Coordinates of C-alpha atoms (C1' of nucleotides) in Angstrom, one line a residue:
Chain A
M13 CA -157.6 38.2 87.2
T14 CA -155.6 36.7 90.1
S15 CA -153.6 33.6 90.1
P16 CA -151.7 31.6 92.8
V17 CA -148.0 32.2 92.7
L18 CA -145.6 30.2 94.9
V19 CA -142.5 32.1 95.6
A20 CA -140.1 29.4 96.7
V21 CA -136.9 30.7 98.2
A22 CA -133.6 28.8 98.8
W23 CA -133.3 27.6 102.4
P24 CA -130.4 29.3 104.1
Y25 CA -128.1 26.8 105.7
A26 CA -128.0 27.4 109.5
S27 CA -124.3 26.6 109.7
G28 CA -123.0 30.2 109.7
S29 CA -123.8 33.8 108.8
R30 CA -125.0 34.5 105.3
H31 CA -123.4 37.2 103.2
L32 CA -124.5 39.8 100.7
G33 CA -124.1 37.4 97.8
H34 CA -126.8 35.1 99.3
L35 CA -129.0 38.2 99.9
A36 CA -128.6 39.4 96.3
G37 CA -128.8 35.9 94.9
A38 CA -132.1 34.7 96.4
Y39 CA -133.6 36.4 99.4
L40 CA -133.9 39.9 98.1
P41 CA -135.0 39.1 94.5
S42 CA -137.7 36.8 95.8
D43 CA -139.0 39.4 98.2
I44 CA -139.1 42.1 95.4
F45 CA -140.9 39.7 93.1
A46 CA -143.3 38.6 95.8
R47 CA -144.2 42.2 96.7
Q48 CA -144.9 43.1 93.1
Q49 CA -147.0 40.1 92.6
R50 CA -149.1 40.9 95.6
I51 CA -149.6 44.5 94.3
I52 CA -150.9 43.3 91.0
G53 CA -153.3 41.1 92.9
N54 CA -151.9 37.6 92.6
E55 CA -152.2 35.2 95.5
V56 CA -148.6 34.9 96.7
L57 CA -147.4 32.2 99.0
M58 CA -143.7 33.0 99.8
V59 CA -142.0 30.3 101.9
S60 CA -138.6 29.4 103.0
G61 CA -136.8 28.5 106.2
S62 CA -133.5 27.6 107.8
D63 CA -132.0 24.3 106.6
V64 CA -130.9 22.7 109.9
H65 CA -129.5 19.3 108.9
G66 CA -126.3 18.2 107.4
T67 CA -122.7 17.3 108.3
P68 CA -121.2 20.9 108.6
I69 CA -123.6 21.7 111.4
T70 CA -122.7 18.6 113.4
V71 CA -119.0 19.2 112.8
R72 CA -119.3 22.8 113.9
A73 CA -121.2 21.7 117.0
D74 CA -118.5 19.2 117.9
E75 CA -115.8 21.9 117.4
E76 CA -117.6 24.2 119.8
G77 CA -118.6 21.5 122.2
V78 CA -122.3 22.3 121.9
A79 CA -125.3 20.5 120.4
P80 CA -126.2 20.9 116.8
Q81 CA -129.5 22.5 117.8
D82 CA -127.5 25.3 119.5
I83 CA -125.8 26.1 116.3
V84 CA -129.1 26.0 114.5
D85 CA -130.8 28.2 117.0
R86 CA -128.0 30.8 116.9
Y87 CA -128.1 31.2 113.2
H88 CA -131.8 30.8 112.7
N89 CA -132.4 33.6 115.2
E90 CA -129.8 35.7 113.4
F91 CA -131.6 35.2 110.1
L92 CA -135.0 36.0 111.6
S93 CA -133.7 39.3 112.9
Q94 CA -132.0 40.1 109.6
W95 CA -135.1 39.3 107.5
D96 CA -137.0 41.7 109.8
Q97 CA -134.5 44.5 109.4
L98 CA -134.4 43.9 105.6
G99 CA -138.2 43.8 105.3
I100 CA -138.2 40.3 103.7
S101 CA -142.0 39.6 103.4
W102 CA -142.2 35.9 104.0
D103 CA -145.6 34.3 104.4
L104 CA -143.8 31.7 106.4
Y105 CA -140.2 31.4 107.3
T106 CA -139.8 28.2 109.2
T107 CA -137.1 25.5 109.6
T108 CA -136.5 21.9 108.4
G109 CA -136.4 21.0 112.1
T110 CA -140.2 20.9 112.7
P111 CA -142.3 17.8 113.3
N112 CA -144.3 18.9 110.3
H113 CA -141.3 18.9 108.0
S114 CA -140.2 15.4 109.3
H115 CA -143.7 14.1 108.7
V116 CA -144.0 15.5 105.1
T117 CA -140.5 14.2 104.3
Q118 CA -141.4 10.7 105.6
Q119 CA -144.6 10.8 103.6
M120 CA -142.8 11.5 100.4
F121 CA -140.2 8.9 101.2
L122 CA -142.8 6.2 101.7
A123 CA -144.6 7.2 98.6
Q124 CA -141.4 6.9 96.5
L125 CA -140.4 3.7 98.3
G126 CA -143.8 2.3 97.4
S127 CA -143.5 3.2 93.8
G128 CA -140.0 1.6 93.6
H129 CA -138.0 4.8 93.1
I130 CA -136.1 4.2 96.3
D131 CA -134.1 1.1 97.0
R132 CA -131.5 -0.3 99.3
R133 CA -127.8 -0.7 98.5
K134 CA -124.6 -1.6 100.3
S135 CA -121.3 0.2 100.0
E136 CA -118.0 0.7 101.7
Q137 CA -117.3 4.0 103.2
L138 CA -114.4 5.5 105.1
F139 CA -115.0 5.5 108.8
D140 CA -113.2 7.4 111.5
L141 CA -112.7 5.1 114.5
E142 CA -111.7 8.0 116.8
V143 CA -114.9 10.0 116.4
S144 CA -117.0 7.0 115.5
R145 CA -118.3 8.5 112.3
F146 CA -118.5 7.8 108.6
L147 CA -116.7 10.5 106.7
P148 CA -118.1 12.6 103.9
D149 CA -115.6 13.0 101.2
R150 CA -114.8 16.6 102.0
Y151 CA -113.7 15.5 105.5
V152 CA -111.0 13.2 104.2
E153 CA -107.7 14.4 102.9
G154 CA -104.6 12.7 101.6
T155 CA -102.3 12.3 98.7
C156 CA -103.8 12.6 95.2
P157 CA -103.5 9.3 93.3
H158 CA -103.0 11.2 90.1
C159 CA -100.6 14.1 90.8
G160 CA -99.2 13.3 94.2
S161 CA -100.4 16.5 95.8
N162 CA -100.6 16.2 99.6
E163 CA -103.6 18.4 99.8
A164 CA -106.2 16.3 98.0
R165 CA -109.7 16.2 99.3
G166 CA -111.6 12.9 99.5
D167 CA -113.4 13.3 96.2
Q168 CA -111.3 15.7 94.3
C169 CA -107.8 17.1 94.1
D170 CA -107.6 20.9 94.1
N171 CA -104.2 20.7 92.6
C172 CA -104.8 18.7 89.4
G173 CA -108.6 18.9 89.4
K174 CA -109.2 15.2 89.0
T175 CA -112.0 13.4 90.7
Y176 CA -111.9 9.9 92.1
D177 CA -113.4 7.8 94.7
A178 CA -112.4 8.5 98.3
T179 CA -111.1 5.0 98.7
E180 CA -108.4 5.7 96.0
L181 CA -106.8 8.4 98.1
I182 CA -103.3 7.6 99.3
N183 CA -102.6 7.9 103.0
P184 CA -106.1 9.1 103.8
K185 CA -106.5 11.1 107.0
S186 CA -109.7 12.2 108.7
K187 CA -110.0 15.9 109.0
M188 CA -112.0 15.4 112.1
S189 CA -109.4 13.6 114.1
S190 CA -106.3 13.2 111.9
S191 CA -106.6 9.5 112.4
T192 CA -106.5 7.1 109.5
P193 CA -110.0 6.1 108.5
V194 CA -110.9 2.5 107.8
L195 CA -113.3 1.0 105.2
R196 CA -116.5 -0.2 106.7
E197 CA -119.6 -1.5 105.0
T198 CA -122.8 0.3 105.4
E199 CA -126.2 0.1 103.9
H200 CA -128.4 3.0 102.7
F201 CA -131.5 3.9 100.8
Y202 CA -130.9 5.3 97.3
F203 CA -133.1 7.5 95.3
R204 CA -133.2 6.3 91.7
Y205 CA -132.7 9.6 90.0
S206 CA -131.8 7.7 86.9
D207 CA -135.4 6.6 86.6
F208 CA -136.2 10.2 85.6
N209 CA -133.7 11.1 82.9
E210 CA -136.2 11.0 80.1
S211 CA -139.0 12.7 82.1
L212 CA -136.6 15.4 83.1
K213 CA -135.5 15.9 79.6
S214 CA -139.0 16.5 78.4
F215 CA -139.8 18.6 81.4
L216 CA -136.8 20.9 80.7
N217 CA -137.4 21.0 77.0
S218 CA -140.9 22.2 77.6
K219 CA -139.7 25.2 79.4
E220 CA -139.4 28.5 77.6
G221 CA -138.0 31.8 78.8
W222 CA -135.7 30.3 81.3
R223 CA -132.4 32.0 81.8
N224 CA -129.7 30.7 79.5
H225 CA -127.3 29.6 82.2
V226 CA -130.0 27.8 84.1
I227 CA -131.4 25.7 81.2
N228 CA -127.9 25.0 79.7
F229 CA -126.6 23.9 83.0
A230 CA -129.5 21.6 83.8
I231 CA -129.6 20.1 80.3
G232 CA -125.9 19.7 80.2
W233 CA -126.0 17.6 83.4
L234 CA -128.5 15.3 81.8
R235 CA -126.9 15.1 78.4
D236 CA -123.8 13.1 79.3
E237 CA -124.5 10.0 81.4
G238 CA -127.6 11.4 82.9
L239 CA -128.4 11.5 86.6
I240 CA -127.0 8.8 88.8
D241 CA -128.7 7.3 91.8
R242 CA -127.7 8.8 95.1
A243 CA -127.8 7.7 98.7
I244 CA -130.4 9.7 100.5
T245 CA -129.6 8.4 104.0
R246 CA -126.5 8.7 106.2
D247 CA -125.0 7.1 109.3
L248 CA -125.8 10.1 111.4
D249 CA -127.9 10.9 114.4
W250 CA -128.7 14.4 113.2
G251 CA -131.4 14.4 110.6
I252 CA -134.9 13.2 109.9
E253 CA -135.7 9.7 111.1
L254 CA -136.5 7.0 108.7
P255 CA -140.2 5.9 108.6
V256 CA -139.1 2.3 108.2
E257 CA -136.9 0.1 110.4
D258 CA -135.1 -1.8 107.6
L259 CA -131.6 -0.4 108.2
G260 CA -131.5 -0.5 111.9
D261 CA -130.4 2.3 114.2
G262 CA -128.1 5.2 113.5
K263 CA -129.5 6.1 110.0
R264 CA -131.1 9.3 109.1
I265 CA -132.4 10.9 105.9
Y266 CA -129.8 13.2 104.5
V267 CA -130.1 16.9 104.2
W268 CA -130.2 17.4 100.5
Y269 CA -133.0 15.0 100.0
D270 CA -135.1 16.6 102.7
A271 CA -134.2 20.3 102.3
V272 CA -136.1 20.8 99.0
I273 CA -139.1 19.1 100.5
G274 CA -139.3 22.2 102.7
Y275 CA -141.1 24.1 99.9
L276 CA -144.0 21.6 100.3
S277 CA -143.9 21.2 104.0
A278 CA -143.7 24.9 104.6
S279 CA -146.7 25.4 102.4
K280 CA -148.6 22.9 104.6
E281 CA -147.4 24.5 107.8
W282 CA -148.5 27.9 106.5
A283 CA -152.0 26.5 105.7
E284 CA -152.2 24.9 109.2
R285 CA -151.3 28.2 110.8
E286 CA -153.9 30.0 108.7
G287 CA -156.5 27.7 110.1
D288 CA -157.2 26.3 106.7
P289 CA -155.2 23.1 106.5
D290 CA -156.0 22.2 102.9
R291 CA -155.2 25.7 101.6
W292 CA -151.8 24.6 100.4
K293 CA -153.4 22.5 97.7
H294 CA -154.4 25.8 96.0
W295 CA -150.8 26.1 95.0
W296 CA -149.6 22.5 94.8
Y297 CA -152.6 20.8 93.1
N298 CA -153.4 23.5 90.7
D299 CA -152.4 23.7 87.1
E300 CA -153.1 27.4 87.1
A301 CA -150.5 28.0 89.8
R302 CA -147.1 29.4 89.0
H303 CA -144.1 28.1 91.0
V304 CA -141.0 30.4 90.9
Y305 CA -137.9 29.2 92.6
F306 CA -135.3 31.8 93.7
I307 CA -131.9 30.3 94.2
G308 CA -128.2 30.9 93.6
K309 CA -126.7 29.2 90.6
D310 CA -124.9 26.6 92.8
N311 CA -128.4 25.3 93.6
I312 CA -129.5 24.7 90.0
P313 CA -129.1 20.9 89.9
F314 CA -131.1 20.5 93.1
H315 CA -134.0 22.6 91.8
A316 CA -134.0 21.9 88.1
L317 CA -133.3 18.2 88.4
F318 CA -133.4 16.5 91.8
W319 CA -136.4 18.2 93.2
P320 CA -138.6 17.8 90.0
A321 CA -137.5 14.1 90.0
Q322 CA -138.6 13.7 93.7
L323 CA -141.9 15.3 92.9
M324 CA -142.4 13.1 89.8
A325 CA -141.6 10.1 91.9
V326 CA -144.4 10.8 94.3
G327 CA -146.7 10.7 91.3
E328 CA -150.3 10.7 92.3
Q329 CA -149.8 8.7 95.4
M330 CA -150.3 11.3 98.1
D331 CA -153.7 12.7 97.3
G332 CA -154.5 11.2 93.9
Q333 CA -153.0 14.2 92.1
P334 CA -149.6 15.1 90.9
L335 CA -147.7 17.8 92.7
H336 CA -147.0 21.0 90.8
L337 CA -143.5 21.1 89.2
P338 CA -141.3 24.2 89.0
D339 CA -142.4 26.7 86.4
D340 CA -139.4 29.0 86.5
I341 CA -136.0 29.0 88.3
P342 CA -134.6 32.4 87.8
A343 CA -131.3 31.5 89.5
N344 CA -128.9 34.3 90.0
Q345 CA -125.2 34.1 89.5
Y346 CA -122.7 35.3 92.0
V347 CA -121.9 38.6 93.5
T348 CA -118.2 38.9 93.6
F349 CA -116.0 41.0 95.9
K350 CA -112.4 41.8 95.2
G351 CA -110.0 43.2 97.7
G352 CA -111.0 46.5 99.2
K353 CA -112.8 46.9 102.5
A354 CA -115.6 44.4 101.6
S355 CA -114.6 42.0 104.3
A356 CA -113.5 42.6 107.8
S357 CA -111.7 39.3 108.0
R358 CA -110.4 37.9 104.8
G359 CA -111.6 40.1 101.9
V360 CA -114.1 37.5 100.8
G361 CA -117.2 39.6 101.1
M362 CA -119.5 41.4 103.4
T363 CA -122.0 39.5 105.7
I364 CA -125.6 40.6 105.8
E365 CA -124.9 41.8 109.3
E366 CA -122.1 44.0 108.1
G367 CA -124.2 45.3 105.3
L368 CA -126.9 46.3 107.8
E369 CA -124.4 48.0 110.0
H370 CA -123.3 50.3 107.2
F371 CA -126.5 51.0 105.3
Q372 CA -130.2 51.7 105.7
A373 CA -132.2 48.6 104.6
D374 CA -133.7 50.4 101.6
A375 CA -130.3 51.7 100.5
L376 CA -128.8 48.3 100.7
R377 CA -131.8 46.8 98.8
Y378 CA -131.5 49.4 96.1
A379 CA -127.8 49.0 95.6
L380 CA -128.0 45.2 95.5
A381 CA -131.0 45.2 93.2
A382 CA -129.3 47.6 90.8
N383 CA -126.4 45.0 90.7
F384 CA -128.3 41.8 90.8
P385 CA -126.2 39.1 89.0
E386 CA -129.1 38.1 86.7
Q387 CA -127.0 37.4 83.7
A388 CA -123.5 37.0 84.9
D389 CA -121.3 37.3 88.0
T390 CA -121.4 40.9 89.2
E391 CA -118.7 42.8 91.0
I392 CA -119.8 44.7 94.0
S393 CA -117.9 46.6 96.7
Y394 CA -118.5 49.0 99.5
D395 CA -117.7 51.9 97.2
E396 CA -120.1 50.6 94.6
I397 CA -122.9 50.4 97.1
V398 CA -122.2 54.0 98.3
R399 CA -122.1 55.2 94.7
R400 CA -125.4 53.6 93.9
V401 CA -127.1 55.1 96.9
N402 CA -125.6 58.6 96.9
E403 CA -125.5 59.2 93.1
E404 CA -128.6 57.4 92.1
L405 CA -131.1 56.6 94.9
V406 CA -130.6 59.9 96.8
A407 CA -129.8 62.2 94.0
N408 CA -132.5 61.1 91.6
W409 CA -135.4 59.7 93.5
G410 CA -134.9 60.9 97.0
N411 CA -134.2 64.4 95.8
L412 CA -137.1 64.4 93.5
V413 CA -139.5 63.6 96.3
N414 CA -137.9 66.1 98.5
R415 CA -137.9 69.0 96.0
V416 CA -141.5 68.5 95.0
L417 CA -142.8 68.1 98.6
S418 CA -140.9 71.1 99.7
M419 CA -142.2 73.3 96.9
T420 CA -145.8 72.0 97.4
H421 CA -145.5 72.8 101.1
K422 CA -144.2 76.3 100.4
T423 CA -146.1 77.2 97.3
C424 CA -149.4 75.6 97.9
G425 CA -149.9 76.5 101.5
G426 CA -149.2 73.1 102.9
Y427 CA -151.7 71.0 101.0
V428 CA -152.3 69.5 97.6
A429 CA -153.9 72.2 95.5
E430 CA -156.6 71.9 92.9
P431 CA -154.9 71.7 89.5
G432 CA -155.8 74.1 86.7
E433 CA -155.8 73.2 83.1
I434 CA -153.6 70.3 82.2
T435 CA -151.2 71.2 79.3
E436 CA -149.7 68.8 76.7
E437 CA -146.5 68.9 78.6
D438 CA -148.2 67.8 81.8
A439 CA -150.1 65.0 80.1
S440 CA -147.0 63.9 78.4
L441 CA -145.2 63.4 81.7
L442 CA -148.1 61.5 83.2
A443 CA -148.3 59.3 80.1
F444 CA -144.6 58.5 80.4
I445 CA -145.1 57.4 84.0
D446 CA -148.1 55.2 83.1
R447 CA -146.2 53.6 80.3
S448 CA -143.3 53.0 82.6
L449 CA -145.6 51.2 85.0
E450 CA -146.8 48.9 82.2
E451 CA -143.3 48.2 81.0
S452 CA -142.1 47.6 84.5
A453 CA -144.8 45.1 85.0
E454 CA -143.7 43.2 82.0
L455 CA -140.2 43.1 83.2
F456 CA -141.4 41.7 86.5
E457 CA -143.2 38.9 84.7
A458 CA -139.9 38.0 83.1
V459 CA -138.2 38.3 86.5
E460 CA -135.9 41.0 85.1
L461 CA -135.7 42.9 88.3
R462 CA -132.7 45.0 87.5
A463 CA -134.3 46.4 84.4
A464 CA -137.6 46.9 86.3
L465 CA -135.8 49.0 88.8
R466 CA -134.2 51.0 86.0
K467 CA -137.7 51.7 84.6
G468 CA -138.6 53.3 87.9
M469 CA -135.4 55.4 88.0
E470 CA -135.9 56.5 84.4
A471 CA -139.4 57.7 85.4
A472 CA -137.9 59.7 88.2
Q473 CA -135.4 61.2 85.9
E474 CA -138.2 62.2 83.5
A475 CA -140.0 63.9 86.4
N476 CA -136.9 65.8 87.2
R477 CA -136.7 66.9 83.6
Y478 CA -140.2 68.1 83.7
L479 CA -139.5 70.3 86.7
N480 CA -136.4 71.8 85.1
A481 CA -138.5 72.6 82.0
T482 CA -141.5 74.0 83.8
E483 CA -139.7 75.8 86.6
P484 CA -142.5 76.1 89.1
W485 CA -140.2 77.9 91.6
K486 CA -140.0 80.7 89.0
I487 CA -143.6 80.9 87.7
S488 CA -145.0 80.8 91.2
K489 CA -144.0 84.5 91.3
T490 CA -145.9 85.4 88.1
D491 CA -148.6 82.7 87.7
L492 CA -149.4 81.0 91.0
A493 CA -152.2 78.9 89.6
R494 CA -150.0 77.4 86.9
A495 CA -147.2 76.7 89.4
K496 CA -149.7 74.9 91.6
T497 CA -150.8 72.8 88.6
V498 CA -147.2 71.9 87.8
L499 CA -146.6 70.8 91.3
Y500 CA -149.8 68.8 91.3
V501 CA -148.6 67.1 88.1
A502 CA -145.2 66.5 89.6
L503 CA -146.6 65.0 92.7
S504 CA -149.0 62.9 90.6
A505 CA -145.9 61.5 88.8
I506 CA -144.3 60.7 92.2
N507 CA -147.5 58.9 93.1
G508 CA -147.0 56.6 90.1
I509 CA -143.3 56.2 90.5
R510 CA -143.4 55.2 94.1
V511 CA -145.6 52.2 93.1
M512 CA -143.0 51.1 90.7
L513 CA -140.3 51.4 93.3
S514 CA -142.2 50.1 96.3
P515 CA -141.2 46.4 95.8
F516 CA -137.6 47.5 96.0
L517 CA -137.9 50.1 98.7
P518 CA -140.5 49.0 101.2
F519 CA -139.5 51.2 104.1
S520 CA -139.4 54.5 102.4
S521 CA -142.4 53.5 100.4
E522 CA -144.3 53.1 103.6
K523 CA -143.5 56.7 104.5
L524 CA -144.9 57.8 101.2
D525 CA -148.0 55.7 101.8
D526 CA -148.5 57.5 105.1
L527 CA -148.3 60.8 103.2
L528 CA -150.1 60.1 100.0
G529 CA -152.3 57.1 100.8
R530 CA -151.9 53.5 100.1
P531 CA -151.6 52.7 96.4
N532 CA -154.3 50.5 94.9
G533 CA -152.7 48.1 92.3
W534 CA -149.9 48.6 89.9
V535 CA -151.3 52.0 88.7
R536 CA -150.9 55.7 89.4
V537 CA -153.9 56.6 91.5
P538 CA -155.1 60.2 91.2
L539 CA -154.0 62.5 94.0
T540 CA -156.4 63.7 96.6
V541 CA -156.8 67.4 96.5
G542 CA -156.5 69.0 99.9
L543 CA -154.1 66.3 101.2
P544 CA -151.9 68.0 103.8
I545 CA -148.2 68.3 102.9
S546 CA -146.0 69.3 105.7
K547 CA -142.3 70.2 105.5
P548 CA -140.7 67.0 104.3
T549 CA -137.8 65.1 105.8
P550 CA -135.5 63.3 103.3
L551 CA -136.5 59.7 102.5
F552 CA -132.9 58.6 102.5
T553 CA -129.7 60.1 103.8
K554 CA -126.4 60.2 102.0
I555 CA -123.7 57.9 103.1
E556 CA -120.7 59.8 104.4
T557 CA -117.4 58.3 103.4
Chain B
rG7 C1' -108.7 17.0 82.5
rG8 C1' -114.2 17.5 81.3
rC9 C1' -118.6 20.7 81.2
rG10 C1' -120.6 25.7 81.5
rG11 C1' -120.1 30.9 81.8
rC12 C1' -117.6 35.4 81.3
rG13 C1' -113.9 39.0 79.0
rU14 C1' -118.0 45.7 75.5
rA15 C1' -116.2 53.3 77.5
rG16 C1' -112.3 55.2 83.9
rC17 C1' -116.2 52.1 87.1
rU18 C1' -120.8 48.7 87.2
rC19 C1' -123.3 46.7 83.4
rA20 C1' -127.2 46.3 78.6
rG21 C1' -126.8 44.7 73.7
rU22 C1' -133.3 40.7 71.1
rU23 C1' -133.4 36.0 65.6
rG24 C1' -125.8 38.9 62.6
rG25 C1' -127.8 44.8 59.4
rU26 C1' -127.7 52.1 59.3
rU27 C1' -122.6 56.6 62.8
rA28 C1' -121.9 50.3 69.4
rG29 C1' -125.7 51.8 74.3
rA30 C1' -127.2 53.1 79.8
rG31 C1' -126.1 54.7 84.7
rC32 C1' -122.2 56.8 87.4
rG33 C1' -117.5 59.4 86.9
rC34 C1' -114.9 63.3 83.9
rU35 C1' -115.6 68.1 81.2
rC36 C1' -118.3 72.6 79.5
rG37 C1' -122.8 75.1 80.1
rA38 C1' -127.9 76.2 82.3
rC39 C1' -130.6 76.6 86.7
rU40 C1' -131.0 77.5 92.0
rC41 C1' -137.2 74.6 94.3
rA42 C1' -134.3 70.5 96.3
rU43 C1' -129.9 66.1 100.5
rA44 C1' -123.5 70.9 96.3
rA45 C1' -129.2 67.8 94.4
rU46 C1' -131.4 68.8 89.0
rC47 C1' -131.3 69.7 83.5
rG48 C1' -128.6 70.2 78.6
rG49 C1' -124.1 69.6 75.5
rG50 C1' -119.3 67.1 75.0
rA51 C1' -115.0 64.0 75.3
rG52 C1' -114.1 58.7 76.0
rG53 C1' -114.5 52.0 73.3
rU54 C1' -109.8 48.8 66.9
rC55 C1' -116.7 45.2 71.7
rG56 C1' -109.8 39.9 75.1
rA57 C1' -106.3 38.2 70.6
rC58 C1' -105.9 36.0 65.9
rA59 C1' -108.0 33.5 61.7
rG60 C1' -112.5 32.2 59.0
rU61 C1' -117.9 32.3 57.1
rU62 C1' -120.9 36.5 55.0
rC63 C1' -122.8 41.8 50.9
rA64 C1' -122.6 42.7 56.4
rA65 C1' -120.2 40.2 63.0
rA66 C1' -119.7 42.7 69.6
rU67 C1' -123.4 39.1 67.6
rC68 C1' -121.9 32.7 63.8
rU69 C1' -117.3 29.0 63.4
rG70 C1' -112.3 27.6 64.9
rU71 C1' -107.8 28.4 67.7
rC72 C1' -105.4 31.0 71.6
rC73 C1' -104.9 34.2 76.2
rG74 C1' -107.1 35.6 80.9
rC75 C1' -110.9 35.2 84.9
rC76 C1' -114.8 32.3 87.4
rG77 C1' -118.1 28.3 88.6
rC78 C1' -119.4 23.2 88.5
rU79 C1' -117.5 18.2 88.3
rA80 C1' -122.6 14.6 91.7
rC81 C1' -120.6 12.9 100.1
rC82 C1' -121.0 21.5 100.6
rA83 C1' -125.9 22.2 100.2

RNA sequence: GGCGGCGUAGCUCAGUUGGUUAGAGCGCUCGACUCAUAAUCGGGAGGUCGACAGUUCAAAUCUGUCCGCCGCUACCA
C-alpha cells in the first residue's frame, strides 16, 4: 500500500549562512522522515529551495555594492554544497527566482484577484528620500512614543515592548541612510486573510495529532481579532512582477506571499523535469495524499494560517479542483546555544559550515537528531555533540558493528557461516529487533523522530547484551558451530538495526549496504550465507577533544 | 503590556486521559568481561518534579498567585 507524501520543507532565506538550529529545525528532520517514507514504499516528493526575495537581501546587496542576485547566488551555492555534504535527499531543491515560480505565483494571484480575495488599498508609508526607498518598519528607528527609549524600532520598542504604527515614532530615522523619512502615499494589493477566519478555524479544529505548540499557537492567533488583511506587494524592484498593470511601475509581489507558493511551484518544476508535466497533480489534487510541512516554530503562522488561506482562496479556479491543504505541520522549536565555543564570532551558535568542519555528516546528523527540539527548545553545544557521538553513536552502534564483523571475519573464516540450531535466546533477540522496527515505524508516522532514533539505539544495546550473554569469543574455542550461529544471529540483528538507523545515518548505512546488500523495505532481511566479510574498518571515528 | 511555551537526577531530555516505591541516555561509583574504536554487560548512589497556596481518597500531572528563562506580538521571513 503506497501513498503520495509531500515532504514540504521551509525555504532557507538566501540572505546569509544558515546555522545548526535551522538544520535541526527543518532540513534534517524532513530528510530523515522522507528517507523513512521512501523505504516503507510511499511515493515521496520532497521539495524546497532558496527564498531569494525580500528586503534584507536588497539591503545586504546595497551594503556590499553588489546586485541582489550576487547575494542570492553566493548563499544558494553554499546551501547546495551543504545539502550535498549532509546527504539531504531532495527530489528538487530550487529557488523562488525561477520563471516557473514567477508564473505559478502570478497564476495564483490572478485566481485570487478574480475571486475577490485580493483588493487594492492606499496607505501612507515612511519613505527615505536619500535612498529613494519605502522603509519596512524594521529599517526605521527613533524614540518610543510610550517610554521614550531612543532605540525603538519602527514597529515595536525593544525597551518597553509596546507595538505601534511606524508613523507614531518620534524623530524617526532611516537605518539605511540616517536621514529623516517622510510620509508618502502608496497603493498596494492586499490579500484578504480576514475572509478566511472561519474556514481556518474549522480547518484547524479538524486536525488531530498536531503538536501542542503548533495548534495552540495557530488557534491563539485566530482567537483574538482573527487574521488581518495584509499588503502582498511592495515598492521594490526586487521581486516577482505583478501580472496586472493597475499599480504602475515599481511594484512587486512581496516575499512572504510568494515564498510559500514555492511548495506548489517546485512540485510543478519537478514534474516538468521528470518529463511528466502533470505528475504534480498526484500530490496536489489527491485526497489520498499526505502533505507534511517541516518548519521552525517561527514559521507557524505562515504555514498553519497564511498558506492554507492562500490555497483556499484559489478554490477550484486553477484546474477545477481544490489544492490539497496541509495535513501536518510538525514544527520544531529552537535549538539554543549558551556561551561556550558554539560560535566563533558572538557565541550565538554554530553555522552549518562550522558543524561540517568539526564533524562527519552522519555524526552531526546523529547528534542533532538525538536532540531535535520536538517538544521544547533544546540546549545544544559542541560538547554535547561530541558526547552524543562518542558515548552513544560510536560506543553503542559503531562498536557493535565493529565487534561483530571482526569476530565474524576471524571466527567464521571471512564469510557469513551457515547457522546451526536457533535457540530461544537467539530467537528472542531477533524478535526484539523486529518489534523495534515496528515500533520505530509507528514513531515515524507520528513524526517523533527522536524517539524513533532511540528505538534503534535500544535495539543496538540489546544486541550488545546478547553478545555479552552468549560470549561467542569464548565458545568459539569449545563449540565452533555454536559460536558461528551466535555470530550469524548477531549479524542478523545488525541487518535489522541498520534499516532502523538508515534514515538518520545515510552515509554509514550505505557502507553497510555495500557489505550486507540493500535492504528491502522496513524489515530485517535474512542474511545471505556465504557473504564475504573482510576485516572491518570502523563506521565512525571518535572525536578527539 | 498581551499571547504562548518552558522550569523534572551533575548534563541533555521523556513523563499518555491525575493513581502502586518519578523514568531514559550520558556522567559518577562498584563489579564482570576482554571479541570490539579503554568499547560492552550487570549492580549502585543521585531528584522535597521552580516557589507557595488550593481542589482531590490521590498531583510532576488540574486551579490560582509568585519567581526565573525564552519565543511571538502581524513590514524578518
